[in-house]
mmCIF file of C-alpha atoms in Angstrom:
data_model
loop_
_atom_site.group_PDB
_atom_site.id
_atom_site.type_symbol
_atom_site.label_atom_id
_atom_site.label_comp_id
_atom_site.label_asym_id
_atom_site.label_seq_id
_atom_site.Cartn_x
_atom_site.Cartn_y
_atom_site.Cartn_z
ATOM 1 C CA MET A 1 -6.437 61.138 60.907
ATOM 2 C CA LEU A 2 -4.049 59.178 58.665
ATOM 3 C CA PHE A 3 -1.057 60.462 60.644
ATOM 4 C CA LEU A 4 -2.607 59.219 63.894
ATOM 5 C CA LYS A 5 -3.464 55.840 62.346
ATOM 6 C CA VAL A 6 0.099 55.461 61.056
ATOM 7 C CA LEU A 7 1.513 56.350 64.469
ATOM 8 C CA ILE A 8 -0.715 53.786 66.195
ATOM 9 C CA VAL A 9 0.162 51.077 63.671
ATOM 10 C CA LYS A 10 3.903 51.744 64.005
ATOM 11 C CA LEU A 11 3.676 51.581 67.795
ATOM 12 C CA ALA A 12 1.617 48.388 67.729
ATOM 13 C CA VAL A 13 4.021 46.692 65.309
ATOM 14 C CA SER A 14 7.024 47.619 67.446
ATOM 15 C CA VAL A 15 5.376 46.311 70.615
ATOM 16 C CA LEU A 16 4.377 43.027 68.950
ATOM 17 C CA ARG A 17 7.873 42.457 67.607
ATOM 18 C CA LEU A 18 9.316 43.078 71.052
ATOM 19 C CA ILE A 19 6.891 40.668 72.708
ATOM 20 C CA TYR A 20 7.556 38.039 70.034
ATOM 21 C CA CYS A 21 11.212 38.026 71.029
ATOM 22 C CA LEU A 22 10.105 36.501 74.340
ATOM 23 C CA PHE A 23 8.481 33.559 72.537
ATOM 24 C CA LYS A 24 11.158 32.816 69.950
ATOM 25 C CA PRO A 25 13.570 30.971 72.298
ATOM 26 C CA LEU A 26 10.875 28.336 72.958
ATOM 27 C CA LYS A 27 11.462 24.832 71.609
ATOM 28 C CA ILE A 28 10.009 23.914 68.215
ATOM 29 C CA LYS A 29 7.563 20.999 68.190
ATOM 30 C CA ASN A 30 6.497 18.682 65.381
ATOM 31 C CA LYS A 31 3.463 20.897 64.950
ATOM 32 C CA VAL A 32 1.414 22.716 62.316
ATOM 33 C CA VAL A 33 -0.528 25.818 63.333
ATOM 34 C CA MET A 34 -3.449 26.939 61.156
ATOM 35 C CA ILE A 35 -4.435 30.598 61.382
ATOM 36 C CA SER A 36 -7.525 32.234 59.889
ATOM 37 C CA ARG A 37 -9.405 35.519 60.087
ATOM 38 C CA GLN A 38 -12.161 34.255 57.793
ATOM 39 C CA SER A 39 -14.367 32.855 60.536
ATOM 40 C CA ASN A 40 -14.498 31.980 64.223
ATOM 41 C CA LYS A 41 -15.101 28.362 63.234
ATOM 42 C CA VAL A 42 -12.628 25.880 61.809
ATOM 43 C CA SER A 43 -13.215 25.686 58.052
ATOM 44 C CA ASP A 44 -13.691 22.449 56.125
ATOM 45 C CA ASP A 45 -10.295 23.033 54.501
ATOM 46 C CA PHE A 46 -8.498 23.357 57.833
ATOM 47 C CA ARG A 47 -10.395 20.466 59.408
ATOM 48 C CA MET A 48 -9.769 18.078 56.511
ATOM 49 C CA LEU A 49 -6.153 19.095 56.115
ATOM 50 C CA GLY A 50 -5.559 18.859 59.861
ATOM 51 C CA ASP A 51 -7.165 15.428 60.114
ATOM 52 C CA GLU A 52 -4.957 14.135 57.285
ATOM 53 C CA LEU A 53 -1.802 15.644 58.785
ATOM 54 C CA LYS A 54 -2.564 13.987 62.122
ATOM 55 C CA ALA A 55 -3.697 10.596 60.821
ATOM 56 C CA ALA A 56 -1.265 10.063 57.957
ATOM 57 C CA HIS A 57 1.767 12.021 59.139
ATOM 58 C CA GLY A 58 1.551 12.010 62.946
ATOM 59 C CA LEU A 59 1.721 15.787 63.285
ATOM 60 C CA GLU A 60 0.240 17.915 66.028
ATOM 61 C CA VAL A 61 -2.245 20.443 64.625
ATOM 62 C CA VAL A 62 -3.504 23.619 66.286
ATOM 63 C CA TYR A 63 -6.364 25.727 64.909
ATOM 64 C CA LEU A 64 -6.504 29.467 65.618
ATOM 65 C CA CYS A 65 -9.580 30.861 63.865
ATOM 66 C CA ARG A 66 -10.852 34.303 64.816
ATOM 67 C CA THR A 67 -12.186 37.255 62.839
ATOM 68 C CA LEU A 68 -11.124 40.872 63.244
ATOM 69 C CA ASP A 69 -14.181 42.778 62.044
ATOM 70 C CA GLY A 70 -13.196 46.105 60.530
ATOM 71 C CA GLY A 71 -9.447 45.460 60.484
ATOM 72 C CA VAL A 72 -7.543 48.643 61.343
ATOM 73 C CA ASN A 73 -10.930 50.411 61.464
ATOM 74 C CA SER A 74 -12.380 48.081 64.120
ATOM 75 C CA THR A 75 -13.429 49.254 67.576
ATOM 76 C CA ILE A 76 -10.940 49.680 70.420
ATOM 77 C CA PHE A 77 -12.507 46.746 72.292
ATOM 78 C CA THR A 78 -12.184 44.505 69.214
ATOM 79 C CA LYS A 79 -8.556 45.510 68.733
ATOM 80 C CA ILE A 80 -7.694 44.819 72.386
ATOM 81 C CA SER A 81 -9.481 41.458 72.329
ATOM 82 C CA TYR A 82 -7.746 40.423 69.120
ATOM 83 C CA GLY A 83 -4.465 41.691 70.559
ATOM 84 C CA PHE A 84 -4.606 39.091 73.321
ATOM 85 C CA HIS A 85 -5.406 36.454 70.692
ATOM 86 C CA MET A 86 -2.207 37.504 68.900
ATOM 87 C CA PHE A 87 -0.171 36.378 71.917
ATOM 88 C CA THR A 88 -1.536 32.863 71.404
ATOM 89 C CA GLN A 89 -0.654 33.092 67.720
ATOM 90 C CA MET A 90 2.888 34.163 68.605
ATOM 91 C CA TYR A 91 3.393 31.222 70.944
ATOM 92 C CA HIS A 92 2.354 28.697 68.288
ATOM 93 C CA LEU A 93 4.282 30.448 65.508
ATOM 94 C CA ALA A 94 7.404 30.245 67.653
ATOM 95 C CA THR A 95 6.892 26.556 68.462
ATOM 96 C CA SER A 96 5.638 25.183 65.103
ATOM 97 C CA LYS A 97 7.396 23.855 62.034
ATOM 98 C CA VAL A 98 4.673 25.028 59.639
ATOM 99 C CA CYS A 99 2.049 27.771 59.670
ATOM 100 C CA VAL A 100 -0.903 27.371 57.284
ATOM 101 C CA LEU A 101 -3.013 30.424 56.413
ATOM 102 C CA ASP A 102 -6.226 30.855 54.424
ATOM 103 C CA SER A 103 -6.297 34.666 54.705
ATOM 104 C CA TYR A 104 -4.127 37.627 55.687
ATOM 105 C CA SER A 105 -2.699 37.446 59.203
ATOM 106 C CA PRO A 106 -1.071 40.593 60.641
ATOM 107 C CA VAL A 107 1.100 38.613 63.076
ATOM 108 C CA VAL A 108 2.451 36.371 60.337
ATOM 109 C CA SER A 109 3.304 39.275 58.052
ATOM 110 C CA ILE A 110 4.769 41.838 60.457
ATOM 111 C CA LEU A 111 6.945 39.619 62.656
ATOM 112 C CA ASN A 112 10.429 38.259 62.014
ATOM 113 C CA HIS A 113 10.139 34.492 62.303
ATOM 114 C CA LYS A 114 12.567 31.670 62.933
ATOM 115 C CA LYS A 115 14.240 30.359 59.792
ATOM 116 C CA ASP A 116 12.864 26.895 60.582
ATOM 117 C CA LEU A 117 9.236 28.074 60.283
ATOM 118 C CA LYS A 118 7.660 27.430 56.872
ATOM 119 C CA ILE A 119 4.668 29.684 56.120
ATOM 120 C CA VAL A 120 2.135 28.287 53.648
ATOM 121 C CA GLN A 121 -0.711 30.384 52.223
ATOM 122 C CA ILE A 122 -3.564 28.242 50.865
ATOM 123 C CA TRP A 123 -6.023 31.176 50.468
ATOM 124 C CA HIS A 124 -9.769 30.628 50.775
ATOM 125 C CA SER A 125 -10.977 30.622 47.174
ATOM 126 C CA ILE A 126 -10.117 28.393 44.237
ATOM 127 C CA GLY A 127 -10.600 30.644 41.236
ATOM 128 C CA LYS A 128 -10.257 34.205 40.026
ATOM 129 C CA LEU A 129 -13.055 36.734 39.920
ATOM 130 C CA LYS A 130 -12.612 39.970 41.891
ATOM 131 C CA LYS A 131 -9.373 41.782 42.638
ATOM 132 C CA PHE A 132 -7.908 41.690 46.158
ATOM 133 C CA GLY A 133 -4.940 42.618 48.309
ATOM 134 C CA TRP A 134 -2.274 44.700 46.548
ATOM 135 C CA GLN A 135 -4.449 44.903 43.425
ATOM 136 C CA ILE A 136 -6.907 47.222 45.171
ATOM 137 C CA ILE A 137 -4.609 49.429 47.247
ATOM 138 C CA GLY A 138 -6.117 52.901 47.491
ATOM 139 C CA MET A 139 -9.526 51.777 46.198
ATOM 140 C CA GLU A 140 -12.658 51.988 48.351
ATOM 141 C CA GLU A 141 -12.757 48.213 48.888
ATOM 142 C CA GLY A 142 -9.024 48.073 49.528
ATOM 143 C CA SER A 143 -6.515 49.248 52.097
ATOM 144 C CA SER A 144 -4.451 52.392 52.331
ATOM 145 C CA GLY A 145 -1.070 51.961 50.672
ATOM 146 C CA THR A 146 0.646 53.494 53.683
ATOM 147 C CA VAL A 147 -1.030 51.156 56.151
ATOM 148 C CA ALA A 148 -0.493 48.139 53.877
ATOM 149 C CA GLU A 149 3.244 48.880 53.772
ATOM 150 C CA LEU A 150 3.408 49.317 57.542
ATOM 151 C CA MET A 151 1.538 46.049 58.081
ATOM 152 C CA ASN A 152 3.750 44.174 55.575
ATOM 153 C CA MET A 153 0.523 42.969 53.980
ATOM 154 C CA HIS A 154 0.879 39.425 52.600
ATOM 155 C CA LYS A 155 4.601 39.245 53.312
ATOM 156 C CA ASN A 156 6.626 36.305 54.720
ATOM 157 C CA TYR A 157 4.903 33.575 52.669
ATOM 158 C CA ASP A 158 7.317 30.794 51.716
ATOM 159 C CA VAL A 159 4.808 28.813 49.659
ATOM 160 C CA ILE A 160 1.473 29.763 48.054
ATOM 161 C CA TYR A 161 -0.968 27.166 46.772
ATOM 162 C CA CYS A 162 -3.414 27.761 43.917
ATOM 163 C CA ALA A 163 -5.778 25.519 41.974
ATOM 164 C CA GLY A 164 -4.414 26.226 38.509
ATOM 165 C CA GLU A 165 -2.079 28.260 36.332
ATOM 166 C CA GLU A 166 -4.945 30.580 35.372
ATOM 167 C CA TYR A 167 -5.276 31.699 38.995
ATOM 168 C CA LYS A 168 -1.548 32.128 39.633
ATOM 169 C CA GLU A 169 -1.139 35.508 37.939
ATOM 170 C CA VAL A 170 -4.001 37.010 39.953
ATOM 171 C CA LEU A 171 -2.563 35.712 43.219
ATOM 172 C CA MET A 172 0.907 36.950 42.291
ATOM 173 C CA GLU A 173 -0.483 40.470 41.928
ATOM 174 C CA GLY A 174 -2.775 40.266 44.964
ATOM 175 C CA PHE A 175 -0.013 38.965 47.230
ATOM 176 C CA ASN A 176 2.733 40.931 45.470
ATOM 177 C CA ALA A 177 4.602 37.619 45.356
ATOM 178 C CA ASP A 178 7.101 35.993 43.010
ATOM 179 C CA ALA A 179 6.023 33.110 40.732
ATOM 180 C CA SER A 180 8.656 30.825 42.288
ATOM 181 C CA LYS A 181 6.615 30.604 45.507
ATOM 182 C CA PHE A 182 3.593 28.985 43.856
ATOM 183 C CA ARG A 183 2.589 25.332 43.779
ATOM 184 C CA ILE A 184 -0.511 23.888 42.115
ATOM 185 C CA PHE A 185 -2.804 22.315 44.727
ATOM 186 C CA THR A 186 -6.585 22.552 45.073
ATOM 187 C CA LEU A 187 -8.288 23.186 48.422
ATOM 188 C CA PRO A 188 -9.288 20.079 50.431
ATOM 189 C CA ARG A 189 -13.007 20.909 50.498
ATOM 190 C CA ILE A 190 -13.260 20.034 46.809
ATOM 191 C CA ASP A 191 -13.025 16.360 47.825
ATOM 192 C CA LEU A 192 -16.389 16.743 49.565
ATOM 193 C CA LEU A 193 -18.180 17.606 46.322
ATOM 194 C CA THR A 194 -17.940 13.946 45.275
ATOM 195 C CA ASP A 195 -18.143 12.401 48.758
ATOM 196 C CA GLU A 196 -21.570 10.710 48.792
ATOM 197 C CA GLU A 197 -21.473 10.103 52.538
ATOM 198 C CA TYR A 198 -20.817 13.798 53.207
ATOM 199 C CA ILE A 199 -23.410 14.900 50.652
ATOM 200 C CA ASN A 200 -26.161 12.649 52.015
ATOM 201 C CA LYS A 201 -25.412 13.450 55.653
ATOM 202 C CA THR A 202 -25.300 17.196 55.039
ATOM 203 C CA LYS A 203 -28.413 17.179 52.888
ATOM 204 C CA SER A 204 -30.267 15.215 55.567
ATOM 205 C CA GLU A 205 -29.257 17.758 58.239
ATOM 206 C CA ILE A 206 -30.372 20.664 56.063
ATOM 207 C CA TYR A 207 -33.705 19.017 55.210
ATOM 208 C CA SER A 208 -34.274 18.337 58.879
ATOM 209 C CA LYS A 209 -33.854 22.069 59.587
ATOM 210 C CA TYR A 210 -35.718 23.197 56.469
ATOM 211 C CA PRO A 211 -38.160 20.431 55.371
ATOM 212 C CA GLN A 212 -39.746 22.807 52.841
ATOM 213 C CA LEU A 213 -36.634 22.458 50.682
ATOM 214 C CA ARG A 214 -37.819 18.963 49.736
ATOM 215 C CA GLU A 215 -40.937 20.356 48.062
ATOM 216 C CA LYS A 216 -39.496 22.602 45.332
ATOM 217 C CA GLU A 217 -36.278 23.394 43.537
ATOM 218 C CA THR A 218 -33.899 25.487 45.628
ATOM 219 C CA VAL A 219 -32.105 28.629 44.535
ATOM 220 C CA ILE A 220 -29.146 29.665 46.683
ATOM 221 C CA TYR A 221 -28.392 33.392 46.648
ATOM 222 C CA ALA A 222 -24.880 34.074 47.969
ATOM 223 C CA PRO A 223 -23.818 37.705 47.479
ATOM 224 C CA THR A 224 -20.218 38.681 48.050
ATOM 225 C CA PHE A 225 -19.113 40.825 51.004
ATOM 226 C CA ARG A 226 -18.891 44.571 50.442
ATOM 227 C CA LYS A 227 -17.149 46.947 52.842
ATOM 228 C CA ASN A 228 -19.917 49.449 52.178
ATOM 229 C CA GLU A 229 -23.163 47.519 51.927
ATOM 230 C CA VAL A 230 -25.344 50.543 51.209
ATOM 231 C CA GLY A 231 -27.591 49.615 48.306
ATOM 232 C CA PHE A 232 -27.643 45.899 49.026
ATOM 233 C CA ASN A 233 -31.048 45.961 50.714
ATOM 234 C CA GLU A 234 -32.616 47.690 47.726
ATOM 235 C CA GLY A 235 -31.140 45.147 45.327
ATOM 236 C CA PHE A 236 -32.331 42.293 47.515
ATOM 237 C CA LYS A 237 -35.811 43.813 47.856
ATOM 238 C CA LYS A 238 -36.191 43.943 44.064
ATOM 239 C CA LEU A 239 -35.106 40.315 43.779
ATOM 240 C CA VAL A 240 -37.678 39.171 46.336
ATOM 241 C CA GLU A 241 -40.450 41.237 44.722
ATOM 242 C CA CYS A 242 -40.225 39.385 41.412
ATOM 243 C CA PHE A 243 -39.047 35.967 42.623
ATOM 244 C CA ASP A 244 -41.289 32.990 41.832
ATOM 245 C CA PHE A 245 -41.860 31.501 45.280
ATOM 246 C CA ASP A 246 -44.484 29.103 43.901
ATOM 247 C CA LYS A 247 -41.825 27.295 41.899
ATOM 248 C CA TYR A 248 -38.620 27.834 43.912
ATOM 249 C CA ASN A 249 -37.297 28.070 47.438
ATOM 250 C CA LEU A 250 -34.979 31.036 47.947
ATOM 251 C CA VAL A 251 -32.149 30.531 50.441
ATOM 252 C CA VAL A 252 -29.925 33.528 51.229
ATOM 253 C CA LYS A 253 -26.375 32.883 52.390
ATOM 254 C CA LEU A 254 -24.675 36.082 53.485
ATOM 255 C CA HIS A 255 -20.918 36.393 53.936
ATOM 256 C CA PRO A 256 -19.919 35.747 57.598
ATOM 257 C CA LEU A 257 -18.755 39.374 57.934
ATOM 258 C CA SER A 258 -21.912 40.874 56.415
ATOM 259 C CA ARG A 259 -24.104 43.027 58.655
ATOM 260 C CA VAL A 260 -27.118 43.627 56.393
ATOM 261 C CA ASP A 261 -30.683 42.746 57.406
ATOM 262 C CA VAL A 262 -32.546 40.653 54.837
ATOM 263 C CA GLU A 263 -35.376 39.255 56.926
ATOM 264 C CA ASP A 264 -38.413 38.279 54.841
ATOM 265 C CA GLY A 265 -40.984 35.640 55.691
ATOM 266 C CA ARG A 266 -40.828 34.064 52.245
ATOM 267 C CA VAL A 267 -37.036 33.723 52.285
ATOM 268 C CA ILE A 268 -34.822 31.334 54.229
ATOM 269 C CA VAL A 269 -31.935 33.389 55.630
ATOM 270 C CA ASP A 270 -29.737 30.566 56.814
ATOM 271 C CA LYS A 271 -27.121 31.013 59.534
ATOM 272 C CA ASP A 272 -26.661 27.380 60.554
ATOM 273 C CA PHE A 273 -24.913 25.971 57.496
ATOM 274 C CA SER A 274 -22.080 27.233 55.329
ATOM 275 C CA THR A 275 -22.646 28.241 51.719
ATOM 276 C CA PHE A 276 -20.565 25.230 50.743
ATOM 277 C CA GLN A 277 -22.836 22.917 52.736
ATOM 278 C CA MET A 278 -25.932 24.443 51.150
ATOM 279 C CA LEU A 279 -24.611 23.438 47.719
ATOM 280 C CA THR A 280 -25.686 19.874 48.550
ATOM 281 C CA CYS A 281 -29.312 21.048 48.258
ATOM 282 C CA ALA A 282 -28.899 23.641 45.512
ATOM 283 C CA ASP A 283 -30.551 23.322 42.111
ATOM 284 C CA LYS A 284 -29.379 26.767 41.002
ATOM 285 C CA PHE A 285 -26.738 29.126 42.404
ATOM 286 C CA VAL A 286 -26.984 32.909 42.193
ATOM 287 C CA SER A 287 -24.198 35.283 43.173
ATOM 288 C CA ASP A 288 -22.719 38.557 42.002
ATOM 289 C CA TYR A 289 -18.955 38.442 42.431
ATOM 290 C CA SER A 290 -18.363 35.466 44.739
ATOM 291 C CA CYS A 291 -15.715 32.846 43.918
ATOM 292 C CA MET A 292 -18.083 30.198 45.292
ATOM 293 C CA ILE A 293 -19.285 29.906 41.691
ATOM 294 C CA TYR A 294 -16.318 27.584 41.145
ATOM 295 C CA GLU A 295 -17.468 25.067 43.748
ATOM 296 C CA ALA A 296 -20.990 25.206 42.313
ATOM 297 C CA GLY A 297 -19.586 24.732 38.823
ATOM 298 C CA ILE A 298 -17.490 21.711 39.833
ATOM 299 C CA LYS A 299 -20.653 20.151 41.225
ATOM 300 C CA GLY A 300 -22.498 20.903 37.970
ATOM 301 C CA ILE A 301 -24.907 23.401 39.526
ATOM 302 C CA PRO A 302 -25.851 26.167 37.057
ATOM 303 C CA VAL A 303 -24.552 29.571 38.165
ATOM 304 C CA TYR A 304 -26.205 32.942 37.592
ATOM 305 C CA PHE A 305 -25.084 36.504 38.293
ATOM 306 C CA TYR A 306 -27.214 39.296 39.760
ATOM 307 C CA ASN A 307 -24.852 42.244 39.319
ATOM 308 C CA TYR A 308 -27.172 45.184 40.071
ATOM 309 C CA ASP A 309 -24.269 47.377 41.260
ATOM 310 C CA MET A 310 -21.769 46.384 38.547
ATOM 311 C CA ASP A 311 -20.583 49.921 37.762
ATOM 312 C CA ALA A 312 -20.120 50.915 41.403
ATOM 313 C CA TYR A 313 -18.380 47.648 42.307
ATOM 314 C CA THR A 314 -16.036 47.952 39.345
ATOM 315 C CA GLU A 315 -15.027 51.395 40.561
ATOM 316 C CA LYS A 316 -14.667 50.326 44.199
ATOM 317 C CA ARG A 317 -12.793 47.037 43.618
ATOM 318 C CA GLY A 318 -12.720 45.767 40.048
ATOM 319 C CA PHE A 319 -12.328 42.322 38.522
ATOM 320 C CA ALA A 320 -9.427 39.965 37.958
ATOM 321 C CA ILE A 321 -11.197 38.323 35.033
ATOM 322 C CA ASP A 322 -13.192 39.491 32.039
ATOM 323 C CA TYR A 323 -16.670 39.329 33.554
ATOM 324 C CA SER A 324 -18.202 38.523 30.164
ATOM 325 C CA VAL A 325 -16.447 35.126 29.952
ATOM 326 C CA LEU A 326 -18.012 33.823 33.159
ATOM 327 C CA PRO A 327 -20.523 31.011 32.599
ATOM 328 C CA GLY A 328 -24.255 31.565 32.994
ATOM 329 C CA TYR A 329 -26.597 34.510 32.711
ATOM 330 C CA LYS A 330 -25.469 37.927 33.969
ATOM 331 C CA GLU A 331 -28.281 40.334 34.769
ATOM 332 C CA ARG A 332 -28.375 43.773 36.409
ATOM 333 C CA GLU A 333 -32.159 43.760 36.732
ATOM 334 C CA ALA A 334 -33.848 41.415 39.199
ATOM 335 C CA LYS A 335 -36.728 40.643 36.823
ATOM 336 C CA ALA A 336 -34.342 39.587 34.062
ATOM 337 C CA LEU A 337 -32.364 37.445 36.513
ATOM 338 C CA VAL A 338 -35.514 35.622 37.683
ATOM 339 C CA GLU A 339 -36.617 35.097 34.080
ATOM 340 C CA SER A 340 -33.205 33.645 33.202
ATOM 341 C CA LEU A 341 -33.795 30.827 35.695
ATOM 342 C CA GLU A 342 -36.310 29.424 33.190
ATOM 343 C CA LEU A 343 -34.059 29.650 30.124
ATOM 344 C CA PRO A 344 -31.914 26.820 28.668
ATOM 345 C CA TYR A 345 -28.523 26.589 30.364
ATOM 346 C CA ASP A 346 -25.158 25.944 28.691
ATOM 347 C CA TYR A 347 -23.761 23.202 30.911
ATOM 348 C CA GLU A 348 -21.056 22.387 28.375
ATOM 349 C CA TYR A 349 -19.574 25.881 28.648
ATOM 350 C CA LEU A 350 -19.836 25.763 32.452
ATOM 351 C CA SER A 351 -17.809 22.542 32.477
ATOM 352 C CA SER A 352 -15.171 23.770 30.029
ATOM 353 C CA PHE A 353 -14.768 27.028 31.967
ATOM 354 C CA ILE A 354 -14.247 25.217 35.275
ATOM 355 C CA ASN A 355 -11.861 22.655 33.788
ATOM 356 C CA GLY A 356 -9.826 25.444 32.235
ATOM 357 C CA MET A 357 -9.397 27.162 35.593
ATOM 358 C CA ILE A 358 -8.845 24.256 37.989
ATOM 359 C CA THR A 359 -6.129 21.680 37.414
ATOM 360 C CA ASN A 360 -7.057 19.011 39.946
ATOM 361 C CA THR A 361 -10.317 17.977 41.650
ATOM 362 C CA THR A 362 -9.387 14.561 43.090
ATOM 363 C CA ASP A 363 -7.534 13.566 46.279
ATOM 364 C CA CYS A 364 -6.959 17.252 47.041
ATOM 365 C CA THR A 365 -6.616 16.767 50.803
ATOM 366 C CA GLN A 366 -4.069 13.964 50.571
ATOM 367 C CA LYS A 367 -1.902 15.774 48.021
ATOM 368 C CA MET A 368 -1.833 19.047 49.939
ATOM 369 C CA ALA A 369 -1.165 17.317 53.265
ATOM 370 C CA GLU A 370 1.754 15.372 51.801
ATOM 371 C CA ASP A 371 3.363 18.571 50.571
ATOM 372 C CA ILE A 372 2.887 20.352 53.893
ATOM 373 C CA ALA A 373 4.172 17.349 55.847
ATOM 374 C CA SER A 374 7.337 17.387 53.758
ATOM 375 C CA PHE A 375 8.237 20.700 55.420
ATOM 376 C CA CYS A 376 8.266 18.994 58.821
ATOM 377 C CA LYS A 377 10.966 16.435 57.990
#
């Protein structure tokens, strides 16, 4: 099976490189292309960065956001459909001055690009928690080393942004990249955490959809994505069984790639707003291994950890940080987690932890856009 997969990957890479040669003679425009496999929608980071690049620097911006569910293990139909999307990516890579990524892009990594193209990886999280990329090669949550090598995983980046020195070492290992490529910039969406107009507008939209959130405190439960989600339903069921619905609303925000079924009449399983948007209404934030704890922490929302599958997850992926130093209560049992919601919270430690990890939380969009625009001069 591995031999066949390797053969298919080698053939696909060769074909794509050949096709790309047809695009490379095209004229370069004063353009920035933003490519993501995180979602089919343009993220806040891309939107804010793109708006700033257009308004303040007069650049053309193109968004290419499309998921590839399953990666190399996706269905034939998905691969063919994404293959046609790659042609669009190739055209814009060949005609842009800068490519901005927030995730791994096969086309960016496997192709040989023009020397004039600057490739900037901004990644999609702002702090360290779980391992990723080259750190988990050969692990259940990771990729095959052979396939990763063939796909040039995380290669061709000229510049990599991260929110602080503490995060740099993790990203260096995950991307298998040299320290010289890194620059300290925080993702644009952090500006929204102090934008009263955005907060009020978003909160109003959420309350309009879910008026019951006005009546009680709201707990957001945002579990991380697992390749193998067996066991999640049982963990969720235990949480719901002991949750205090008389005192709290429970809003579940699944990862966009998650395929689990968590329908329960007492729970709001939201699909209309992003986890980031839901933070505007959150009184408490519960996760397991999601880096969204950093956004919650910046906003001063107490974070909690429901790590019912800690041992299994450690074996399948592992952590890029000592889990014990994370702020907030960490509970494997649902009952203990629910009880911890009533206990005193150490906000001072939450603040010091966040400030130690993230260098800058002001004017993030403007600063990042200025740096990216400098590559277009």
